[in-house]
Tab-separated table of C-alpha atoms in Angstrom:
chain	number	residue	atom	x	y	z
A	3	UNK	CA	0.000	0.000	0.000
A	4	UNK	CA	0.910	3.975	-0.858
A	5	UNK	CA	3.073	4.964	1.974
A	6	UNK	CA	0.877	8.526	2.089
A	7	UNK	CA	-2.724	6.284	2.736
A	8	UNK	CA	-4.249	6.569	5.729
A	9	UNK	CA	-5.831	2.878	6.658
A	10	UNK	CA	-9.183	2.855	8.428
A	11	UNK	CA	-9.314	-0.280	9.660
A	12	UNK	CA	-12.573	-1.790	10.797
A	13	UNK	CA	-11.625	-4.825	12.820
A	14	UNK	CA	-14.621	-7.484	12.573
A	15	UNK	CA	-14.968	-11.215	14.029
A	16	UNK	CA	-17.668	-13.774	14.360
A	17	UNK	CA	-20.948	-13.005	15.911
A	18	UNK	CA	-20.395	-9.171	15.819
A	19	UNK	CA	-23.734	-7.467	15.376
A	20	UNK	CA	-23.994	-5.790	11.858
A	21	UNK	CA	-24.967	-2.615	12.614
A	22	UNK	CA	-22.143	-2.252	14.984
A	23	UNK	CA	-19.854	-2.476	11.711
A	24	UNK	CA	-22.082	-1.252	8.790
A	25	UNK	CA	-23.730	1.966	9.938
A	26	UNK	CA	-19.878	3.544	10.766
A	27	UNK	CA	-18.756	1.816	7.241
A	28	UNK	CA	-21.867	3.953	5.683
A	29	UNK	CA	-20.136	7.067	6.791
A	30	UNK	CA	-16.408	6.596	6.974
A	31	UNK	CA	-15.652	3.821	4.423
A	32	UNK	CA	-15.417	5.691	1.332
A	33	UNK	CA	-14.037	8.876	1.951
A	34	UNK	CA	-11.318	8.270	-0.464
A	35	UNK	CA	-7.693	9.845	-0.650
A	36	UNK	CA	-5.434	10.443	1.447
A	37	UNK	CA	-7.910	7.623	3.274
A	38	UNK	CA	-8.614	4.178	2.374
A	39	UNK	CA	-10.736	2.130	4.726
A	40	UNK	CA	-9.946	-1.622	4.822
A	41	UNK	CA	-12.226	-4.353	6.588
A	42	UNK	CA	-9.907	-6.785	8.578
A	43	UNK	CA	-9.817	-9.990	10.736
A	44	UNK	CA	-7.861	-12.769	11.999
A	45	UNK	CA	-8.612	-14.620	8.596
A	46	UNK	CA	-10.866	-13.869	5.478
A	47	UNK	CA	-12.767	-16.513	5.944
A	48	UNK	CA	-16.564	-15.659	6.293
A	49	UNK	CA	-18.384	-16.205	9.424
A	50	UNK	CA	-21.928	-15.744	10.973
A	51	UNK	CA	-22.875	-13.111	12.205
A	52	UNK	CA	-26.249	-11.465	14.049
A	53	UNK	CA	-26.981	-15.119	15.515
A	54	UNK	CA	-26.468	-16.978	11.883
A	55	UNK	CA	-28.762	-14.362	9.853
A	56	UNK	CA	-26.179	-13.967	7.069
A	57	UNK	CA	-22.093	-14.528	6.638
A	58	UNK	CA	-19.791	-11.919	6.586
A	59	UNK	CA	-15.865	-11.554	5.557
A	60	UNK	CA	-13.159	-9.270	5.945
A	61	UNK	CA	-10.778	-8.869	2.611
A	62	UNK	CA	-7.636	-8.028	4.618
A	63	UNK	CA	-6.207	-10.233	7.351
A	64	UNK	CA	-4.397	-7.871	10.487
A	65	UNK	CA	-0.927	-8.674	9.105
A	66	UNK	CA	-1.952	-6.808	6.333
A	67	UNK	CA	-2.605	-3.796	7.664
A	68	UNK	CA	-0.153	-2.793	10.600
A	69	UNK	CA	-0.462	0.632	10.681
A	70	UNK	CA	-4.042	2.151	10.887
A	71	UNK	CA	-4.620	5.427	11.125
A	72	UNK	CA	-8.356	5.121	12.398
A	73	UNK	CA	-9.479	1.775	14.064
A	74	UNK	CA	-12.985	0.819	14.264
A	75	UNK	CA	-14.090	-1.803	16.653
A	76	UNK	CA	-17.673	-3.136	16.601
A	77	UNK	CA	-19.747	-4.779	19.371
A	78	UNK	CA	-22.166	-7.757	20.038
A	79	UNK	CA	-23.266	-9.713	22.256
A	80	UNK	CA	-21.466	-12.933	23.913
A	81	UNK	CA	-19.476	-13.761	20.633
A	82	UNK	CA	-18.235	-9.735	21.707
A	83	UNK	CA	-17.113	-10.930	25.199
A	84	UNK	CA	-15.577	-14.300	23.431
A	85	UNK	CA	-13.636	-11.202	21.062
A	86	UNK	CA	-12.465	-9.872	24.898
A	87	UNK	CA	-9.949	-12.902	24.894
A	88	UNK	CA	-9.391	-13.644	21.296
A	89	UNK	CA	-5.031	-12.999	20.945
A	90	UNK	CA	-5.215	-11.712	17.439
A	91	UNK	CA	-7.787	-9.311	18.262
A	92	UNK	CA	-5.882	-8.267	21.348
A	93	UNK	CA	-2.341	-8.657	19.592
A	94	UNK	CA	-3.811	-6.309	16.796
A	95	UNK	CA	-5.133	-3.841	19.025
A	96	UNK	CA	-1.645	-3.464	21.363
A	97	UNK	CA	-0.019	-3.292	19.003
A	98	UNK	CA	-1.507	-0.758	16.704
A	99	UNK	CA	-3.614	1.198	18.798
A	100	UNK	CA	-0.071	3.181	20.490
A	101	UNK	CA	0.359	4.543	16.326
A	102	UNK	CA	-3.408	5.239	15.492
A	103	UNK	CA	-4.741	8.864	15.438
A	104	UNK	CA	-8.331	7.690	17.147
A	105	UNK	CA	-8.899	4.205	18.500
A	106	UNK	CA	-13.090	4.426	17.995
A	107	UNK	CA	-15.545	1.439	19.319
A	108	UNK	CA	-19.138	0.893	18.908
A	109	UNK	CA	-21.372	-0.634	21.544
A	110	UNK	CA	-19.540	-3.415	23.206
A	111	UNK	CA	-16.917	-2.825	21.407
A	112	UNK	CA	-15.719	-0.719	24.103
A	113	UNK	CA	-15.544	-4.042	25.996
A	114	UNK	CA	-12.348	-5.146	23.674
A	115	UNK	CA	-10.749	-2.019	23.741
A	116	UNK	CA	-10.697	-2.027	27.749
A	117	UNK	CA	-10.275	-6.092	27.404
A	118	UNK	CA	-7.011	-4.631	25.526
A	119	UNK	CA	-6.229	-2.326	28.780
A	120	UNK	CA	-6.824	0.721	26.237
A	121	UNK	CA	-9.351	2.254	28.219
A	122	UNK	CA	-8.221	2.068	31.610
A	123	UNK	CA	-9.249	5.483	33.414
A	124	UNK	CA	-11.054	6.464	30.480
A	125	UNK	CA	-14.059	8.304	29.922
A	126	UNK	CA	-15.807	6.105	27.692
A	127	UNK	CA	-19.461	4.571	26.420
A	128	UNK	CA	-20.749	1.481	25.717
A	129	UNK	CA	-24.247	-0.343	24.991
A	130	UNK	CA	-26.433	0.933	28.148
A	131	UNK	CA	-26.761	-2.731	29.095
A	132	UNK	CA	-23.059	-3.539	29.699
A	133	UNK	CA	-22.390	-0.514	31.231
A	134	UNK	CA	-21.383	-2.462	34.134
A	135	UNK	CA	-18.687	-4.411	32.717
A	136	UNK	CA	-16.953	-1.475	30.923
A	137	UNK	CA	-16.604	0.333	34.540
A	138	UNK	CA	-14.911	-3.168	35.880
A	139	UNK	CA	-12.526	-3.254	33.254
A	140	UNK	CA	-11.213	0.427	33.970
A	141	UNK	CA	-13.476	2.872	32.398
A	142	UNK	CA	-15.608	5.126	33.476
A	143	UNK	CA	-19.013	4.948	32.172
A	144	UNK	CA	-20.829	8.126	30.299
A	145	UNK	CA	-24.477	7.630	29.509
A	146	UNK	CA	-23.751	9.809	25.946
A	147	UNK	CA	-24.092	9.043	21.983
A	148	UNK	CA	-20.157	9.106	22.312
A	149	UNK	CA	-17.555	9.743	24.542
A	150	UNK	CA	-14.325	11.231	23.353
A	151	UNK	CA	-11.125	10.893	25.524
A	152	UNK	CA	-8.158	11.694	24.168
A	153	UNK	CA	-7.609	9.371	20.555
A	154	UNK	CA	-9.993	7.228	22.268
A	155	UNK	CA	-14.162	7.885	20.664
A	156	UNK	CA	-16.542	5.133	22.091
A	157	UNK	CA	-20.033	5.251	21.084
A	158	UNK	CA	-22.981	4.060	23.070
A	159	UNK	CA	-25.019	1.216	21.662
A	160	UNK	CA	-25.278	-0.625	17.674
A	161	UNK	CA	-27.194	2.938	15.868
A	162	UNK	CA	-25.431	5.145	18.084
A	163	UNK	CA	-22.029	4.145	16.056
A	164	UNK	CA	-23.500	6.146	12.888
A	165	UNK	CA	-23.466	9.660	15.005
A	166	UNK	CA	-20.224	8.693	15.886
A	167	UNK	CA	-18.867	7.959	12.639
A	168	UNK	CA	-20.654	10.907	10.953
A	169	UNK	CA	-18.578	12.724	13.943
A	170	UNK	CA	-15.273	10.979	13.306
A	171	UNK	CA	-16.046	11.865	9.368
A	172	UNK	CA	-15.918	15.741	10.090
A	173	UNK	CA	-12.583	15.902	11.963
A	174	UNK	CA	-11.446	13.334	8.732
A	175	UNK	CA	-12.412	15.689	6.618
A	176	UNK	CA	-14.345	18.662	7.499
A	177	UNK	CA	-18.105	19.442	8.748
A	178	UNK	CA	-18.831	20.390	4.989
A	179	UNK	CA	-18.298	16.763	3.878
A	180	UNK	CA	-19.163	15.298	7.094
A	181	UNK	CA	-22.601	16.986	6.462
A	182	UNK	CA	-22.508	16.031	2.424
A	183	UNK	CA	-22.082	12.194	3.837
A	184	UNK	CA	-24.608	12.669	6.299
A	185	UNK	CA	-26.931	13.543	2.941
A	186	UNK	CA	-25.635	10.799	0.588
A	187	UNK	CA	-26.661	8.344	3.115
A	188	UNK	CA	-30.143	9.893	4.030
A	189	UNK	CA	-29.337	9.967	7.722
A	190	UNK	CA	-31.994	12.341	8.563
A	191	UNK	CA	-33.538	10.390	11.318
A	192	UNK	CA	-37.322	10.168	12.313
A	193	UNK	CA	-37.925	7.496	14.578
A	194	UNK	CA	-41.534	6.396	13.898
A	195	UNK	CA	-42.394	6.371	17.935
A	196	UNK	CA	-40.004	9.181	18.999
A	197	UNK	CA	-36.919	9.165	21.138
A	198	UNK	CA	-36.075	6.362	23.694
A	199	UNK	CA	-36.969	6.686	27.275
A	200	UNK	CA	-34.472	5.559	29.090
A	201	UNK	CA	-35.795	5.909	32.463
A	202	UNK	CA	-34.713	3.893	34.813
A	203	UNK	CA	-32.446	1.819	32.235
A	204	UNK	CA	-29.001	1.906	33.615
A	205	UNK	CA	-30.258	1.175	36.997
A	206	UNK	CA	-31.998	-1.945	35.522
A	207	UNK	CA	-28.745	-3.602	34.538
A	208	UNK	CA	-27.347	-5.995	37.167
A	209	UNK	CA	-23.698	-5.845	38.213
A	210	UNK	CA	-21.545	-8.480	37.564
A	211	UNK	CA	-21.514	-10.691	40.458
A	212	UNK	CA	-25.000	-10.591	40.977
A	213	UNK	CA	-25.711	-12.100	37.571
A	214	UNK	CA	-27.480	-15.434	37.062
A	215	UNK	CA	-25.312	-18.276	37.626
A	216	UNK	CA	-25.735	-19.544	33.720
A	217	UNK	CA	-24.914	-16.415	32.737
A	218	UNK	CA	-21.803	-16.216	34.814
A	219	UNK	CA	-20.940	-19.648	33.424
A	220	UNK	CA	-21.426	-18.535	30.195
A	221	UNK	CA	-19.134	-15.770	30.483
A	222	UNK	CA	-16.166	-17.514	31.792
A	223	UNK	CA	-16.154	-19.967	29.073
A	224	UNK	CA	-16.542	-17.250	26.680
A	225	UNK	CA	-13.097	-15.648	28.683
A	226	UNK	CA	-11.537	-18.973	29.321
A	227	UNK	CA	-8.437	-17.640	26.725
A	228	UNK	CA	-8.277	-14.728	29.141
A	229	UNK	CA	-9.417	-15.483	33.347
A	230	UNK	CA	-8.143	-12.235	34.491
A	231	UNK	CA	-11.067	-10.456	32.848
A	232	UNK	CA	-13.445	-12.558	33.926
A	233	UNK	CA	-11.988	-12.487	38.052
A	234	UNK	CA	-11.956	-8.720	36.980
A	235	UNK	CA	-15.856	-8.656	36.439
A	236	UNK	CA	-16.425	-10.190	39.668
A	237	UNK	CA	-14.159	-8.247	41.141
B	8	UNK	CA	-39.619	-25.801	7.806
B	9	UNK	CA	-42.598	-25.268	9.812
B	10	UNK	CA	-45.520	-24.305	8.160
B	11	UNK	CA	-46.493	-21.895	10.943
B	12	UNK	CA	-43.399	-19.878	10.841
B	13	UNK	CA	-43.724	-16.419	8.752
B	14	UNK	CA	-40.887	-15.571	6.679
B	15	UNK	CA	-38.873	-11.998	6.663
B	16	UNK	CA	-36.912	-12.425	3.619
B	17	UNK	CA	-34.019	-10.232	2.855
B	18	UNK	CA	-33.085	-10.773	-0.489
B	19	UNK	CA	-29.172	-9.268	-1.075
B	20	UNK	CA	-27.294	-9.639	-4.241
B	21	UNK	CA	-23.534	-8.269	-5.273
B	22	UNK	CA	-23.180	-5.316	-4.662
B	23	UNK	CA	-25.768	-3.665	-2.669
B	24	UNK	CA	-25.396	-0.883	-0.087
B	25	UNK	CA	-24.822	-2.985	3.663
B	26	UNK	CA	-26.736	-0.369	5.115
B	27	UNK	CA	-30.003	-0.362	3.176
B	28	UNK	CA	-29.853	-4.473	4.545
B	29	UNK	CA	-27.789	-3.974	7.811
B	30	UNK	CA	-30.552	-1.549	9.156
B	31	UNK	CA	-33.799	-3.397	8.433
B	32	UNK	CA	-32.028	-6.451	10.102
B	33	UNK	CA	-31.459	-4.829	12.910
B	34	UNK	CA	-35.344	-3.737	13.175
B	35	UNK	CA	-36.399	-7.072	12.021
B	36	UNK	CA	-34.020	-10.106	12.287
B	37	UNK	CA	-34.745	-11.128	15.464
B	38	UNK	CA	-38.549	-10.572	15.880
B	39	UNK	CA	-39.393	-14.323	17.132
B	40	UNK	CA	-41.748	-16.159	16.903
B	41	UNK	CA	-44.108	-16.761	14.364
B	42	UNK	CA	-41.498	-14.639	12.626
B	43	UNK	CA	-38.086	-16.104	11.173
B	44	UNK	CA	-35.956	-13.961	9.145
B	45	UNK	CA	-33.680	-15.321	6.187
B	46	UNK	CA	-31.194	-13.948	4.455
B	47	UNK	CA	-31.787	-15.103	0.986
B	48	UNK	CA	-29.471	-14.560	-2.579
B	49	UNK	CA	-29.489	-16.523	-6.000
B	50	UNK	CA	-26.962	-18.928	-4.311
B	51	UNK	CA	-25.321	-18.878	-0.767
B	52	UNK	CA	-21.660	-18.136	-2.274
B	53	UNK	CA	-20.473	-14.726	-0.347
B	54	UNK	CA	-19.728	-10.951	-2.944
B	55	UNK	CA	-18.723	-8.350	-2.310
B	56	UNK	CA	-20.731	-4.974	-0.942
B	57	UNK	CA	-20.097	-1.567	-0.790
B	58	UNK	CA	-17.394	-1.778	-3.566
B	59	UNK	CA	-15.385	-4.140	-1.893
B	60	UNK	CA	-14.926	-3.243	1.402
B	61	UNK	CA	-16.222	-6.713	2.298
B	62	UNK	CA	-17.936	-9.609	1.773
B	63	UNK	CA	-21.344	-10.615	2.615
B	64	UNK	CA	-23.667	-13.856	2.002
B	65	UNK	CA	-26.798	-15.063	1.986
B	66	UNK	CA	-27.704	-18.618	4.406
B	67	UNK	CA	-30.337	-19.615	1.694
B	68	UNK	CA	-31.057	-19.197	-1.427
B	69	UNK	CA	-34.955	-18.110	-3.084
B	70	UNK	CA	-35.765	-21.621	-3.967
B	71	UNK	CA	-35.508	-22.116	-0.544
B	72	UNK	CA	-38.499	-19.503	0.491
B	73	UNK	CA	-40.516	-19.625	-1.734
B	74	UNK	CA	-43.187	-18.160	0.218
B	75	UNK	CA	-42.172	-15.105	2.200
B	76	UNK	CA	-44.661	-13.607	4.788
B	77	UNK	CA	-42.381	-9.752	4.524
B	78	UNK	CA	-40.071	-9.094	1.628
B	79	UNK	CA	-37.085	-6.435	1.819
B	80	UNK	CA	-35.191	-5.490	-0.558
B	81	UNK	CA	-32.048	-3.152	-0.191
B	82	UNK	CA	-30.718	-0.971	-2.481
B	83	UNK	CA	-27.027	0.417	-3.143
B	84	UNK	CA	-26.015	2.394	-6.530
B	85	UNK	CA	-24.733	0.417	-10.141
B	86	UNK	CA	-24.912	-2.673	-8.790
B	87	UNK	CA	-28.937	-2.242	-8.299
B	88	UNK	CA	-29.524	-1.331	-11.325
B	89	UNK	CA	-27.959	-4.438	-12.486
B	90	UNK	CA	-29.989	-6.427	-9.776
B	91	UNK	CA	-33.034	-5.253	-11.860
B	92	UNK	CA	-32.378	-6.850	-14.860
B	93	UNK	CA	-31.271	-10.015	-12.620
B	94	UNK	CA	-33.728	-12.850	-13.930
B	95	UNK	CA	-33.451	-14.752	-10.629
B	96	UNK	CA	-34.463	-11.413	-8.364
B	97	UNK	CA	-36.903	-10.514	-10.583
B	98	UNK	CA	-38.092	-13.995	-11.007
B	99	UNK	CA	-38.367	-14.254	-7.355
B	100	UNK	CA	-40.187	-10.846	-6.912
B	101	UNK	CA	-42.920	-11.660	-9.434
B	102	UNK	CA	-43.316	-15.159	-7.910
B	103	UNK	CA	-43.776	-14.345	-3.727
B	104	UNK	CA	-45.304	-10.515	-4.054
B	105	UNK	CA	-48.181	-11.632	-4.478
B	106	UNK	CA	-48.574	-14.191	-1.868
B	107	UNK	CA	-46.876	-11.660	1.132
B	108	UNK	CA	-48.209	-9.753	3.320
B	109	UNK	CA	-45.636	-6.850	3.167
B	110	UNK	CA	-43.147	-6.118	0.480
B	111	UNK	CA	-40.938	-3.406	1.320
B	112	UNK	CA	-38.069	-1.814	-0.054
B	113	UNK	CA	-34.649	0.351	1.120
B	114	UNK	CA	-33.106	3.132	-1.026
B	115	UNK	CA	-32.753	2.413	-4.598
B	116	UNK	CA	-34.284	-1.876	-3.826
B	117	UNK	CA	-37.520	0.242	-5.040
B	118	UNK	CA	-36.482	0.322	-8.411
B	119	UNK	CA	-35.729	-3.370	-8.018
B	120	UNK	CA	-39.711	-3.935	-7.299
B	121	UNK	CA	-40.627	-1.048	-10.268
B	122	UNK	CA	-38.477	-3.151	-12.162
B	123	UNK	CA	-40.407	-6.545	-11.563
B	124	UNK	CA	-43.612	-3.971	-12.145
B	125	UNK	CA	-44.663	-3.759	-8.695
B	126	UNK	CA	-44.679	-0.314	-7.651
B	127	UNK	CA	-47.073	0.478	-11.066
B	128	UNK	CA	-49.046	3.883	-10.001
B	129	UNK	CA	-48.292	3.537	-6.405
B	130	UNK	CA	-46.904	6.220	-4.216
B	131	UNK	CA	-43.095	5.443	-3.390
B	132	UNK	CA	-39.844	6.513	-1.623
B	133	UNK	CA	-36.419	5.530	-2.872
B	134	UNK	CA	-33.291	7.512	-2.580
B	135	UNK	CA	-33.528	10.984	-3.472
B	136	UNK	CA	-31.016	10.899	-5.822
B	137	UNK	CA	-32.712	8.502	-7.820
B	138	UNK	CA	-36.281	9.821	-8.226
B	139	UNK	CA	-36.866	10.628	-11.565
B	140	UNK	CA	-35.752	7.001	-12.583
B	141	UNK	CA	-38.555	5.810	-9.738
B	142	UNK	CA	-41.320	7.746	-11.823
B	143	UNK	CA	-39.952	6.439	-14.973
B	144	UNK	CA	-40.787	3.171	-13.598
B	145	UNK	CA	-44.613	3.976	-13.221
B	146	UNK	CA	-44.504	5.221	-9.632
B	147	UNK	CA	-45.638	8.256	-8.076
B	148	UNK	CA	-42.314	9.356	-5.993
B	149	UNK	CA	-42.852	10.822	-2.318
B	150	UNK	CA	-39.777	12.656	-0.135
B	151	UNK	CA	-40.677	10.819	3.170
B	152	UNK	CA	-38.748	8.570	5.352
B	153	UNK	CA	-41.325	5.782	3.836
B	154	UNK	CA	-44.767	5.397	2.115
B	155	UNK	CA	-47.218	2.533	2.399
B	156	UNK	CA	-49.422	2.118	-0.318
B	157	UNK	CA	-51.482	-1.415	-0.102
B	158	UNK	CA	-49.047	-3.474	1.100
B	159	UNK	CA	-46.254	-2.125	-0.440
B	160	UNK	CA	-43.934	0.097	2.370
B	161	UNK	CA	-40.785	1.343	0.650
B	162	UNK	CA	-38.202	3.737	1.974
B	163	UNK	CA	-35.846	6.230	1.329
B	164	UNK	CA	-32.175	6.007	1.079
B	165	UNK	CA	-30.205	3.823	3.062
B	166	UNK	CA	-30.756	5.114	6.616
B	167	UNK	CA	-34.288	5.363	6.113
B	168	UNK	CA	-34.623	2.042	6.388
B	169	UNK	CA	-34.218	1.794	10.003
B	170	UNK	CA	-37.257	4.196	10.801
B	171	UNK	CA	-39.229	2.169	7.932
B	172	UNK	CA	-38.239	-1.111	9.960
B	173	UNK	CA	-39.196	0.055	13.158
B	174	UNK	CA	-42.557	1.096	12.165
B	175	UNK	CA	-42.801	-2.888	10.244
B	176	UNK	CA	-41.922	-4.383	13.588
B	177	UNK	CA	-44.644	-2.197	15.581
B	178	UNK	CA	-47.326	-3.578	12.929
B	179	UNK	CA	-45.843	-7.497	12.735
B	180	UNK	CA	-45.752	-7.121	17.158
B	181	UNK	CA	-46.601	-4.424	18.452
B	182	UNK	CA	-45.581	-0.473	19.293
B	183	UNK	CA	-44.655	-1.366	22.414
B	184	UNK	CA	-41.955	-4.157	20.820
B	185	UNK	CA	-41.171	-1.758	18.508
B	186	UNK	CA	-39.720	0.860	20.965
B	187	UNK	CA	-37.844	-2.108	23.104
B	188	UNK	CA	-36.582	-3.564	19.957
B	189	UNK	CA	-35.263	0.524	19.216
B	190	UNK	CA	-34.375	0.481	22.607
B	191	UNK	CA	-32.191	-2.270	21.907
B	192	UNK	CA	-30.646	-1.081	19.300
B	193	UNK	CA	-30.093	2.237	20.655
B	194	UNK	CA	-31.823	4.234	17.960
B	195	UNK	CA	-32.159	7.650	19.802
B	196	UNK	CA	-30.304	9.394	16.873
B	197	UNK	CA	-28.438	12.484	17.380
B	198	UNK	CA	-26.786	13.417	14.068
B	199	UNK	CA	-23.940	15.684	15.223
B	200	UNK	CA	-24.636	18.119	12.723
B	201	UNK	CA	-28.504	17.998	13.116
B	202	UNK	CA	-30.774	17.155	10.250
B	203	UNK	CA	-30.348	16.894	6.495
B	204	UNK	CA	-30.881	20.551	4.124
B	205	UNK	CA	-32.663	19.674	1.476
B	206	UNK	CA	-32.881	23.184	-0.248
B	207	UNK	CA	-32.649	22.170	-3.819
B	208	UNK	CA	-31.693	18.440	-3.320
B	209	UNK	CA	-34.206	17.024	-5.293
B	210	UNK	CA	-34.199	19.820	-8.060
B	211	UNK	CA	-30.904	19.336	-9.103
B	212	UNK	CA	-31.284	15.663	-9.923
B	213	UNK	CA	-30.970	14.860	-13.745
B	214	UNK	CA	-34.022	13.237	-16.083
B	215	UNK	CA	-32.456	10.069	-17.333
B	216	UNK	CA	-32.520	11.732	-20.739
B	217	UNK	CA	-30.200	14.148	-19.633
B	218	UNK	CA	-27.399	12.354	-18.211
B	219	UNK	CA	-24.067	12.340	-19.694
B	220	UNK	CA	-23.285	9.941	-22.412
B	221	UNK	CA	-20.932	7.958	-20.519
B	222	UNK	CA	-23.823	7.205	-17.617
B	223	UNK	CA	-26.564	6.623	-20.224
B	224	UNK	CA	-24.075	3.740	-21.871
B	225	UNK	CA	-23.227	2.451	-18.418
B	226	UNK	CA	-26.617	2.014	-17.315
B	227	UNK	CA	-27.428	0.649	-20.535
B	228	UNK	CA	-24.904	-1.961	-20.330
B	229	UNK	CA	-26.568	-2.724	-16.062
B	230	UNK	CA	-29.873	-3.196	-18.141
B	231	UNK	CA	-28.249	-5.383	-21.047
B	232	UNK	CA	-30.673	-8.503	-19.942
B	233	UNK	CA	-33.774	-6.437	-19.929
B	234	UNK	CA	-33.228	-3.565	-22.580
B	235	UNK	CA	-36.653	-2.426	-22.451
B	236	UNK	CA	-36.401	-0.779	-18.735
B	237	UNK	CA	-33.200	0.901	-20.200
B	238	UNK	CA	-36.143	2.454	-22.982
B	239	UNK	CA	-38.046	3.090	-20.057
B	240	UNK	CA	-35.664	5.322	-17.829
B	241	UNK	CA	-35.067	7.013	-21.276
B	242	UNK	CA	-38.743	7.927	-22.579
């Protein structure tokens, strides 16, 4: 690759949840020169994701692009806290994190970046129902669309990654084009039943050790790579 | 499968914009049930989307579901207009419209049901930029974030398809679904530039006839399979 490109790299696995990926893709993955946005992953082999719905591949492995400029991380669900322990996930991200300009997660993708130890004494957001976990790992938890903290921009839950994005597009480029982008993709939102309430949401979600049993079994095996994070959720 | 299950079909192709897809599954892919949502192509091998940032496939193919209880089909730019001269879409379409209960469309996928003569003197949305080619195809073109007419519920560009999925889900469950399912999803949108201007937008969008010579041949050459829609878009 041109020496003068400037890699976005959107680093996917199995089980992510789509919108986690596609909705910052809509808005940062074709900005063109000096940028050139690049979906990775361990291998370029497809896999499932959203529960099986549809297959999805990356067309650049990790070792292919060393250097990003921007990295994208997207959330999910479990197969998200399974991404927490994966070592080429976490090898990418030590390693290439210390030379990106912004380090940017959606949803539980925050969860990997802290997993990572990127976000320790962070500001940072997450999916509203695993705020819990991000604030055991090190972070501390803002109930916002996105949280920026130094190179590090974590959005809040799966849509929220598109404000984000269209946010991360501006400083890319400029407000004009963030805007023009914002157009191209018709993100003039109109949510057919208004806003969310989100009273009493955050205080809904259960800490850690008071979770269900299966659920805490579930979890460990999903962190069995990686038992430090797991002690550090029941911590 | 079971005969009591009702089928949300997604039907992708090579090509398409991830978002006009990503977004509806969001809203949609994991209703329950009676609902079970497929993602369904010509054959299950993975293409590329979005020009090759990455690769996406389908876990069935239309033979497979043959009787859909929702359609959606997503849109994206050249590679949609080839999708409606694609026999096996169109083939499809014309088959299991008229047995569903909803057909819908994202972004340009309208042109994909004009195409298969579908939208034929109904009101519709599609992308803005692509309007005059939706009322070249017999419809009656509306700037909202959707329009149902009959059954039909199409969309505008890309993003629009989440609020046009939301609003499905509240009429396949129930409003109340519909806002945990947004809820979910975190869909409280918050563009950071506010909403779209669309002082002229529509205005300054070409007839067919007046396109440059090179985009008249390339279209052309999209529509090789089914040259009388190419006569069409130029009348």
């Amino acid at each position: 690759m041109a020496t003068d490109e400037k890699l976005i790299v959107f680093v996917i696995y199995p089980g992510l949840t789509a919108l986690d990926l596609i909705g910052p893709v809509a808005a940062l993955g074709h900005l063109g020169a000096p940028y050139k946005a690049v979906v990775a992953a361990e291998t370029t082999d497809p896999f499932p994701v959203n529960g099986g719905l549809l297959m999805m591949g990356a067309t650049k492995t990790f070792d292919e692009v060393p250097n990003p400029y921007v990295i994208v991380v997207p959330g999910g669900g479990m197969p998200t806290i399974k991404a927490m322990a994966n070592p080429a996930i976490q090898k990418y991200l030590r390693e290439s994190a210390p030379g990106a300009e912004y380090v940017t997660s959606v949803c539980t993708g925050a969860l990997i970046l802290a997993a990572a130890g990127l976000l320790e004494g962070r500001r940072a957001a997450t999916h509203w129902g695993y705020w819990p976990e991000l604030e055991k790992l090190g972070a501390k938890y803002e109930h916002k669309r996105w949280v920026e903290d130094g190179k590090f921009i974590t959005s809040a839950g799966v849509a929220a990654g598109i404000d984000m994005a269209i946010y991360l597009a501006s400083k890319l480029t400029s407000v004009e084009r963030a805007k023009e982008i914002q157009k191209g993709m018709e993100y003039d939102p109109d949510p057919p039943f208004g806003p969310v309430d989100w009273t009493g949401a955050l205080e809904s979600i259960p800490q850690p050790q008071d979770w269900p049993d299966a659920d805490k079994a579930a979890v460990k095996e999903a962190l069995a790579l990686k038992p430090e994070l797991y002690d550090r959720l029941m911590a």
